[in-house]
Every structure is written in structure tokens, then in C-alpha cells.
Short mmCIF file of C-alpha atoms in Angstrom, two decimals:
data_model
loop_
_atom_site.label_atom_id
_atom_site.label_comp_id
_atom_site.label_asym_id
_atom_site.label_seq_id
_atom_site.Cartn_x
_atom_site.Cartn_y
_atom_site.Cartn_z
CA MET A 16 13.25 5.54 -35.69
CA GLN A 17 14.24 3.19 -32.59
CA THR A 18 10.91 1.70 -30.78
CA GLU A 19 11.37 1.82 -27.08
CA LYS A 20 11.86 -1.69 -25.78
CA LYS A 21 9.18 -3.20 -23.27
CA ASP A 22 9.17 -3.70 -19.74
CA ILE A 23 9.63 -7.73 -20.24
CA ARG A 24 8.14 -8.05 -16.65
CA ALA A 25 4.92 -6.39 -18.24
CA LEU A 26 4.46 -10.70 -20.02
CA SER A 27 3.00 -13.58 -18.23
CA LYS A 28 4.94 -16.63 -17.76
CA GLU A 29 2.81 -18.05 -21.05
CA GLN A 30 4.04 -14.74 -22.97
CA LEU A 31 7.04 -14.99 -21.90
CA ARG A 32 7.20 -19.19 -22.68
CA ASP A 33 5.42 -18.56 -26.26
CA PHE A 34 8.46 -15.78 -26.83
CA PHE A 35 10.90 -18.15 -26.24
CA VAL A 36 9.20 -20.61 -28.58
CA ALA A 37 9.15 -18.10 -31.68
CA GLN A 38 12.56 -17.87 -31.47
CA GLY A 39 13.07 -21.47 -31.82
CA ASP A 40 13.68 -22.38 -28.10
CA LYS A 41 12.72 -24.22 -25.87
CA ALA A 42 9.37 -23.09 -23.63
CA PHE A 43 10.76 -23.65 -20.56
CA ARG A 44 13.75 -21.34 -20.46
CA GLY A 45 10.31 -18.45 -20.38
CA ASN A 46 10.10 -20.37 -16.75
CA GLN A 47 13.85 -19.56 -16.22
CA VAL A 48 13.75 -16.28 -17.23
CA TYR A 49 9.97 -15.64 -15.17
CA GLU A 50 12.13 -16.96 -12.03
CA TRP A 51 14.74 -15.11 -12.58
CA LEU A 52 12.73 -11.87 -12.90
CA TRP A 53 10.39 -12.51 -10.27
CA ASN A 54 11.99 -15.26 -7.45
CA LYS A 55 15.22 -14.17 -7.52
CA GLY A 56 14.42 -10.22 -8.25
CA ALA A 57 17.48 -10.17 -11.85
CA HIS A 58 17.88 -5.98 -12.27
CA LYS A 59 19.47 -6.87 -15.52
CA PHE A 60 19.84 -9.78 -17.93
CA ASP A 61 23.68 -10.99 -17.04
CA ASP A 62 22.84 -11.67 -13.67
CA MET A 63 20.99 -14.63 -14.67
CA THR A 64 23.85 -17.03 -14.44
CA ASN A 65 22.60 -20.20 -16.07
CA VAL A 66 20.95 -18.77 -19.33
CA ALA A 67 23.03 -19.16 -22.05
CA LYS A 68 24.75 -15.69 -22.85
CA ALA A 69 23.42 -15.40 -26.07
CA THR A 70 20.42 -15.58 -25.03
CA ARG A 71 20.71 -13.02 -22.02
CA GLN A 72 22.24 -10.49 -25.06
CA MET A 73 18.93 -11.74 -27.30
CA LEU A 74 16.73 -10.48 -24.29
CA GLU A 75 18.50 -7.58 -24.29
CA ASP A 76 18.16 -6.48 -27.78
CA ASN A 77 14.38 -6.78 -27.09
CA PHE A 78 13.26 -6.44 -23.61
CA VAL A 79 14.39 -3.92 -20.54
CA ILE A 80 13.77 -4.49 -16.90
CA ASN A 81 12.69 -1.07 -15.63
CA HIS A 82 13.35 -2.08 -12.24
CA ILE A 83 13.30 0.47 -8.98
CA LYS A 84 16.27 2.46 -7.16
CA VAL A 85 15.83 3.42 -3.45
CA ASP A 86 17.68 6.67 -4.30
CA GLN A 87 17.45 8.08 -0.98
CA MET A 88 17.39 5.90 2.77
CA GLN A 89 16.54 8.15 6.24
CA ARG A 90 16.94 6.66 9.03
CA SER A 91 15.52 7.22 11.66
CA GLU A 92 16.44 6.34 15.64
CA ASP A 93 13.34 4.09 16.19
CA GLY A 94 14.61 2.11 13.49
CA THR A 95 11.90 3.53 10.94
CA VAL A 96 13.93 3.26 7.60
CA LYS A 97 11.93 5.79 4.74
CA ASN A 98 13.31 5.19 0.95
CA ALA A 99 13.14 7.70 -2.00
CA VAL A 100 12.33 5.51 -4.84
CA ARG A 101 13.52 6.52 -8.23
CA LEU A 102 11.33 5.20 -11.70
CA HIS A 103 12.61 3.91 -14.82
CA ASP A 104 10.88 7.52 -16.15
CA GLY A 105 12.56 9.77 -13.01
CA LEU A 106 10.12 9.82 -10.89
CA ILE A 107 10.10 9.60 -7.11
CA VAL A 108 7.90 7.52 -4.85
CA GLU A 109 8.16 7.04 -0.59
CA SER A 110 8.19 3.83 0.58
CA VAL A 111 8.56 3.02 4.56
CA LEU A 112 9.91 0.26 6.67
CA ILE A 113 8.92 0.14 10.36
CA PRO A 114 9.73 -2.51 12.68
CA THR A 115 8.94 -3.67 16.13
CA GLU A 116 10.33 -6.43 18.31
CA THR A 117 8.25 -9.05 16.50
CA ARG A 118 7.81 -7.81 12.59
CA THR A 119 8.92 -5.91 10.38
CA THR A 120 6.11 -3.89 8.00
CA ALA A 121 6.51 -2.52 4.61
CA CYS A 122 4.51 0.99 4.07
CA VAL A 123 4.19 0.47 0.62
CA SER A 124 2.45 3.47 -2.44
CA SER A 125 0.46 2.58 -5.87
CA GLN A 126 0.76 6.31 -7.63
CA VAL A 127 2.66 8.91 -8.37
CA GLY A 128 0.78 11.50 -6.10
CA CYS A 129 -2.44 10.53 -5.72
CA SER A 130 -5.51 11.26 -7.22
CA LEU A 131 -7.59 12.46 -4.15
CA ASP A 132 -7.61 15.65 -2.12
CA CYS A 133 -7.27 14.89 1.65
CA ASN A 134 -6.95 18.32 3.04
CA PHE A 135 -3.93 16.39 5.89
CA CYS A 136 -2.36 15.32 3.36
CA ALA A 137 1.38 15.98 1.81
CA THR A 138 0.63 13.88 -1.23
CA ALA A 139 -2.82 15.04 -2.12
CA ARG A 140 -0.91 18.43 -2.47
CA LEU A 141 0.96 16.64 -5.80
CA LYS A 142 -1.41 15.82 -8.46
CA ARG A 143 -1.47 12.02 -9.78
CA MET A 144 1.43 12.09 -12.39
CA ARG A 145 0.41 8.15 -12.93
CA ASN A 146 0.02 4.27 -11.28
CA LEU A 147 2.44 2.78 -11.08
CA ASN A 148 2.78 -0.92 -12.54
CA PRO A 149 2.93 -4.06 -10.76
CA ASP A 150 6.68 -4.87 -10.95
CA GLU A 151 7.01 -0.84 -9.43
CA ILE A 152 4.52 -1.93 -6.44
CA TYR A 153 7.04 -5.45 -6.24
CA ASP A 154 9.97 -3.62 -6.29
CA GLN A 155 9.11 -1.81 -2.95
CA VAL A 156 8.56 -4.61 -1.50
CA VAL A 157 11.21 -6.68 -2.30
CA ALA A 158 13.72 -3.65 -0.59
CA ILE A 159 11.97 -3.75 2.16
CA ASP A 160 12.53 -6.94 2.75
CA ASN A 161 16.08 -6.79 2.16
CA GLU A 162 16.29 -3.60 4.14
CA SER A 163 14.26 -6.00 6.95
CA LYS A 164 16.97 -8.99 6.22
CA LEU A 165 19.70 -6.44 6.70
CA TYR A 166 18.94 -4.05 9.87
CA PHE A 167 17.12 -6.64 11.39
CA ASP A 168 18.26 -10.09 10.49
CA ARG A 169 14.18 -11.19 9.66
CA PRO A 170 12.49 -10.99 6.78
CA LEU A 171 9.46 -9.04 5.96
CA SER A 172 6.31 -9.82 8.35
CA ASN A 173 3.69 -7.75 6.80
CA ILE A 174 2.84 -5.18 3.94
CA VAL A 175 0.39 -1.74 4.49
CA PHE A 176 -0.50 -0.01 0.86
CA MET A 177 -1.08 3.05 3.01
CA GLY A 178 1.78 5.36 1.21
CA MET A 179 1.18 7.31 -1.82
CA GLY A 180 -1.61 7.27 -3.65
CA GLU A 181 -4.99 5.69 -3.45
CA PRO A 182 -4.73 1.62 -4.38
CA LEU A 183 -8.10 1.27 -5.33
CA MET A 184 -8.22 4.05 -8.37
CA ASN A 185 -5.05 1.90 -9.69
CA TYR A 186 -6.85 -1.37 -8.76
CA ASN A 187 -5.89 -3.94 -11.49
CA ASN A 188 -2.28 -3.54 -11.21
CA VAL A 189 -2.22 -3.63 -7.11
CA MET A 190 -4.30 -6.82 -7.26
CA LYS A 191 -1.56 -8.36 -10.00
CA ALA A 192 1.40 -7.14 -7.68
CA ILE A 193 -0.34 -8.71 -4.85
CA ASP A 194 -0.86 -11.05 -6.58
CA MET A 195 2.76 -11.76 -7.33
CA ILE A 196 3.63 -11.10 -3.89
CA THR A 197 2.03 -13.81 -2.34
CA SER A 198 2.64 -16.18 -5.50
CA PRO A 199 4.91 -19.24 -4.41
CA GLU A 200 7.04 -17.73 -8.12
CA GLY A 201 7.09 -14.06 -5.64
CA LEU A 202 7.45 -13.86 -2.63
CA GLY A 203 5.20 -16.16 -1.04
CA MET A 204 3.94 -14.37 1.86
CA SER A 205 0.10 -14.55 3.33
CA PRO A 206 -2.34 -12.65 2.39
CA LYS A 207 -3.98 -12.06 5.81
CA ARG A 208 -0.07 -10.45 6.23
CA ILE A 209 -1.22 -7.59 3.94
CA THR A 210 -3.71 -5.12 4.44
CA VAL A 211 -5.15 -2.89 1.81
CA SER A 212 -6.27 0.43 2.70
CA THR A 213 -8.00 3.11 1.18
CA SER A 214 -9.83 6.32 1.66
CA GLY A 215 -13.65 4.74 0.65
CA ILE A 216 -14.50 4.37 -2.59
CA PRO A 217 -18.08 2.21 -2.56
CA LYS A 218 -17.85 0.51 -5.70
CA MET A 219 -14.06 -0.40 -5.23
CA ILE A 220 -15.17 -2.13 -2.05
CA LYS A 221 -17.56 -3.99 -3.36
CA LYS A 222 -15.64 -5.03 -6.45
CA LEU A 223 -13.14 -6.26 -4.00
CA ALA A 224 -15.26 -7.71 -2.08
CA ASP A 225 -16.53 -9.55 -5.71
CA ASP A 226 -13.22 -10.78 -6.30
CA GLU A 227 -13.08 -12.86 -3.59
CA VAL A 228 -9.57 -10.77 -2.32
CA LYS A 229 -8.00 -12.69 1.09
CA PHE A 230 -6.08 -9.69 2.30
CA LYS A 231 -7.41 -7.04 4.65
CA LEU A 232 -9.04 -3.52 3.94
CA ALA A 233 -8.70 -0.90 6.05
CA VAL A 234 -10.88 2.21 5.75
CA SER A 235 -9.14 6.02 5.91
CA LEU A 236 -12.61 7.30 7.54
CA HIS A 237 -11.24 10.27 10.42
CA SER A 238 -14.89 11.11 10.83
CA ALA A 239 -18.54 9.30 10.90
CA VAL A 240 -20.37 12.68 10.46
CA ASP A 241 -20.92 13.77 6.52
CA GLU A 242 -20.33 17.26 6.72
CA ILE A 243 -17.28 17.10 8.52
CA ARG A 244 -15.70 14.18 6.45
CA SER A 245 -16.12 16.19 3.31
CA GLN A 246 -14.51 19.11 5.03
CA ILE A 247 -10.86 17.01 6.07
CA MET A 248 -11.56 14.44 2.36
CA PRO A 249 -13.39 17.22 0.29
CA PHE A 250 -13.37 14.16 -2.76
CA SER A 251 -15.92 12.03 0.25
CA GLU A 252 -18.55 14.59 -1.04
CA ASN A 253 -19.27 11.99 -3.49
CA PHE A 254 -19.30 9.01 -1.61
CA PRO A 255 -21.55 10.13 1.26
CA LEU A 256 -21.07 7.63 4.65
CA LYS A 257 -24.54 5.89 3.46
CA ASP A 258 -23.18 4.93 0.42
CA LEU A 259 -19.30 3.58 2.59
CA ARG A 260 -21.72 1.86 5.15
CA GLU A 261 -23.87 -0.36 2.23
CA SER A 262 -20.79 -1.19 0.85
CA LEU A 263 -18.63 -2.07 4.25
CA GLU A 264 -21.62 -4.14 4.98
CA TYR A 265 -21.18 -6.11 1.47
CA TRP A 266 -17.69 -6.93 2.00
CA TYR A 267 -18.28 -8.19 5.28
CA SER A 268 -21.56 -10.05 4.54
CA LYS A 269 -19.18 -11.74 1.43
CA THR A 270 -15.24 -12.14 3.11
CA LYS A 271 -16.54 -12.47 6.54
CA SER A 272 -13.28 -10.18 7.54
CA ARG A 273 -13.43 -7.18 9.16
CA VAL A 274 -12.09 -3.77 8.86
CA THR A 275 -10.03 -1.99 9.97
CA TYR A 276 -11.08 2.20 10.25
CA GLU A 277 -8.18 4.14 10.51
CA TYR A 278 -9.14 7.35 12.34
CA VAL A 279 -7.06 10.87 13.08
CA VAL A 280 -8.48 13.53 15.53
CA TRP A 281 -7.80 17.11 15.08
CA LYS A 282 -8.07 19.67 17.74
CA GLY A 283 -11.40 21.52 16.59
CA ILE A 284 -12.28 19.89 14.13
CA ASN A 285 -13.24 16.15 14.81
CA ASP A 286 -12.75 16.08 18.69
CA ASP A 287 -15.70 16.88 20.12
CA LYS A 288 -19.00 14.11 21.31
CA LYS A 289 -20.88 14.72 18.52
CA SER A 290 -18.13 13.35 16.46
CA ILE A 291 -17.28 10.72 18.92
CA ASP A 292 -20.77 9.31 19.38
CA ALA A 293 -21.08 8.99 15.37
CA LEU A 294 -17.94 6.92 15.28
CA VAL A 295 -19.34 4.56 18.10
CA LYS A 296 -22.70 4.46 16.21
CA PHE A 297 -20.23 3.78 12.37
CA CYS A 298 -18.66 1.38 13.85
CA LYS A 299 -21.46 -1.13 14.69
CA TYR A 300 -22.51 -1.43 11.41
CA VAL A 301 -19.33 -3.92 10.60
CA PRO A 302 -17.14 -5.63 12.93
CA CYS A 303 -13.86 -3.52 13.22
CA LYS A 304 -11.19 -2.52 15.31
CA VAL A 305 -10.19 1.57 15.10
CA ASN A 306 -6.64 2.78 14.60
CA LEU A 307 -6.72 6.44 16.69
CA ILE A 308 -3.47 7.32 14.48
CA GLU A 309 -1.29 10.55 16.45
CA TYR A 310 -0.88 12.85 13.44
CA ASN A 311 2.74 14.17 12.09
CA PRO A 312 0.92 18.25 10.90
CA ILE A 313 2.64 18.75 7.60
CA ASP A 314 2.54 22.63 8.54
CA ASP A 315 1.30 24.95 10.59
CA GLY A 316 -2.21 25.30 9.31
CA GLU A 317 -5.61 23.96 10.37
CA PHE A 318 -4.91 20.21 10.94
CA GLN A 319 -3.18 19.77 14.40
CA GLN A 320 -2.91 17.13 16.45
CA ALA A 321 -5.74 16.88 19.22
CA PRO A 322 -4.70 17.20 23.44
CA ALA A 323 -4.40 13.69 25.15
CA ALA A 324 -7.85 13.87 26.35
CA ALA A 325 -9.26 13.74 23.24
CA ILE A 326 -8.28 10.51 21.91
CA GLU A 327 -8.73 9.38 25.55
CA ALA A 328 -12.74 10.58 25.87
CA TYR A 329 -12.18 8.03 22.54
CA ILE A 330 -10.75 5.11 23.43
CA SER A 331 -13.74 4.94 26.52
CA ALA A 332 -16.68 4.74 24.68
CA LEU A 333 -15.29 3.29 22.10
CA GLU A 334 -14.33 0.61 24.66
CA ARG A 335 -17.11 0.90 26.51
CA ASN A 336 -19.53 0.15 23.86
CA ASP A 337 -17.08 -3.48 23.02
CA ILE A 338 -15.27 -1.61 19.62
CA VAL A 339 -11.63 -2.88 19.79
CA ALA A 340 -9.45 0.66 19.87
CA LYS A 341 -5.42 1.19 19.76
CA VAL A 342 -3.79 4.30 19.78
CA ARG A 343 -1.03 4.48 16.86
CA ARG A 344 2.28 6.55 17.39
CA SER A 345 3.80 8.27 14.57
CA ARG A 346 7.15 6.48 13.57
CA GLY A 347 10.51 8.27 12.32
CA LYS A 348 9.81 12.02 13.99
CA ASP A 349 13.81 11.97 13.21
CA ILE A 350 13.34 12.00 9.82
CA ASP A 351 11.73 14.19 6.99
CA ALA A 352 8.10 13.74 7.23
CA ALA A 353 7.18 10.93 4.93
CA CYS A 354 3.97 11.66 2.22
CA GLY A 355 0.81 11.94 3.31
CA GLN A 356 0.33 9.69 7.00
CA LEU A 357 3.37 6.88 5.52
CA ALA A 358 4.86 7.02 8.81
CA ASN A 359 2.65 8.19 10.82
CA LYS A 360 1.58 4.12 11.67
CA GLU A 361 2.75 1.32 13.75
CA ALA A 362 3.24 -2.01 11.77
CA GLU A 363 0.49 -3.86 11.71
CA ALA A 364 -1.69 -5.85 9.34
#
């Protein structure tokens, strides 16, 4: 029975060098192939034009390159581009390009489906099929970088992990992907231009701090009242705000990097004075800023956009307390709603 070929991008550069030495070739050949796989984004071995044909055939015999494919691309009137990305096993995830006048942001997925159960999110209705591999995350970024150059004549400037899935539930693969995105051997992007958005898993936020990451952290908060937050995000019953607060204080003590709170205001759920006062209090624990996000309804259910007056009440209260707050308008409204709140975000990282 024929064994399934291994994806060559699962190998480190050292493993590739060792492979070539074991084949009786020079170790530097591994460096060449590694550069083709990551920096040059080769989709197939025949793309590797400075590698001998016999060597390319040997690679073909032993490995595959499980590159993603943009299955469907939708372009909005406001310039937003949504990609339906097909993985090697036929599963689909989504990524979004969000342009402004000065920059282009990639919004990428980290899981097929999601491990969590946020009631307002379309992705939460899909069970988690599997984690994305580092190369599958990386490929989403490369695809959007190429689209940015094609449609806006400039390279990608920012990345947010705010697509399908909870990034901190796929911790190792997300970290490996970010390592390649920021490596000179990959895309060479500054980690300061990357934001990882989490629903708030205290243990993993502390791990980020211990690992001394250089990227930014955003937390989907949506309420600073435990009962309301667990109504919106049932899984958060296991992660009360007290624990989340402690992990964020730990994060700030280790990184000195302020936190961004992503916060959607819904009619009849968190649009009252009690919710506003609780958020103001929560924001005083660590230096932060608040993005109040315009909601893009996924159906006619209980989660509906709050009236403008409620958003204004939040802004006024936050600014009175010297907390930076911005309203983020929904993007790409004229194309299919992206999974979860993927496109409900102006470019920012």
C-alpha cells in the first residue's frame, strides 16, 4: 500500500538540509528549496528553476506541497475582498482583505470552524473540523499580499487573526505561522503589524506573555458583566472576568503592550448604563483602547445592532474617563457576510 506523501513544508530548514545530505546531495540544497517554499511561495516543485530537474523529480517522488487555493473571491464596492480558501483536503476557510487609503489589512483564519460557541457568530455554528497548519495560515497572508499588490499597488501592511477559529486554541501552529510571516526568510513583516484576537482564554494569554511575543493582543470582550458575557459567549462561564482581568494584568506586566478590546453593542443586551459603567471599570485595570464594532447581523435573531445613541453613550463615557475609543464600521456589506465578524473591522493593527 502506498504511503501518503508528507507535506514538505512541515520540515524545518535543518530537516531539509539533513534530507539532502541523506540523499547524497549538498546541505545547501535544503536552503535553496526552503527559500522557494517560503520566501518565493512555490506552488509546485517545477517552479524551483535553479534546482536540477532530477532533484525536482526526487522531491516530487517524496513530498507534496499542499498549497491553498482561492476557490472564490468576492470584491466589495468599498474595496474589501473576501476569499473562500480551499485547503488540500477540500475544507473551506475564509480570509478578507480590508483596504484603507493608507494600508491594507489581512484578516485570516486559524481553524476550520471554531472550538467555541459565541452565540452571535456564524462560525460558531460550524463545529471545529480541524486546526489549520502553519503553512495554511501563511498561505492566506501571501494570497492577500498578492491581491493587495494587484488591486491597490501596494504590499500588505497589517494582519489580524480575527477570522474563523480561536487562535489561542491552535497556539503552536499560529505561533509557527507568525514566526514565518515575520522571518526574513518568509515575508519579513514586523510583529508590531500583527494583532492576534482572542475570545479570552486566561491560561493562553499568560502563555503569550511568558513566550514574550512581540505582536499585539486584542480581546473580544463584548461585556464586562459576567452574566451578560456568558449569555453572549457561553464558553466564558469557564473563564470569568476575574480570571481574564488577572491574565491581562499579567500580560501587561510582562509585555508593556496595551490591550485592544473588541466590543459589539447589541440592542437590549449590552446597551444599558450598567454595561457601560462595567466596561469603563474593566478598562482601568490595564492600559487599553476600545473598538466599538458595528454588528453585521447573521439572521433575524436576538442579536441586532444597537441604535446610534447607545454607541454614543459608550463613546462619551469612555472618553470622559480618558479611555481611547473608536467606532469600527462594517466593511464589505454588499458581499456575503464573512464568517463570524471577520469583515466587521476596519483596517487596524
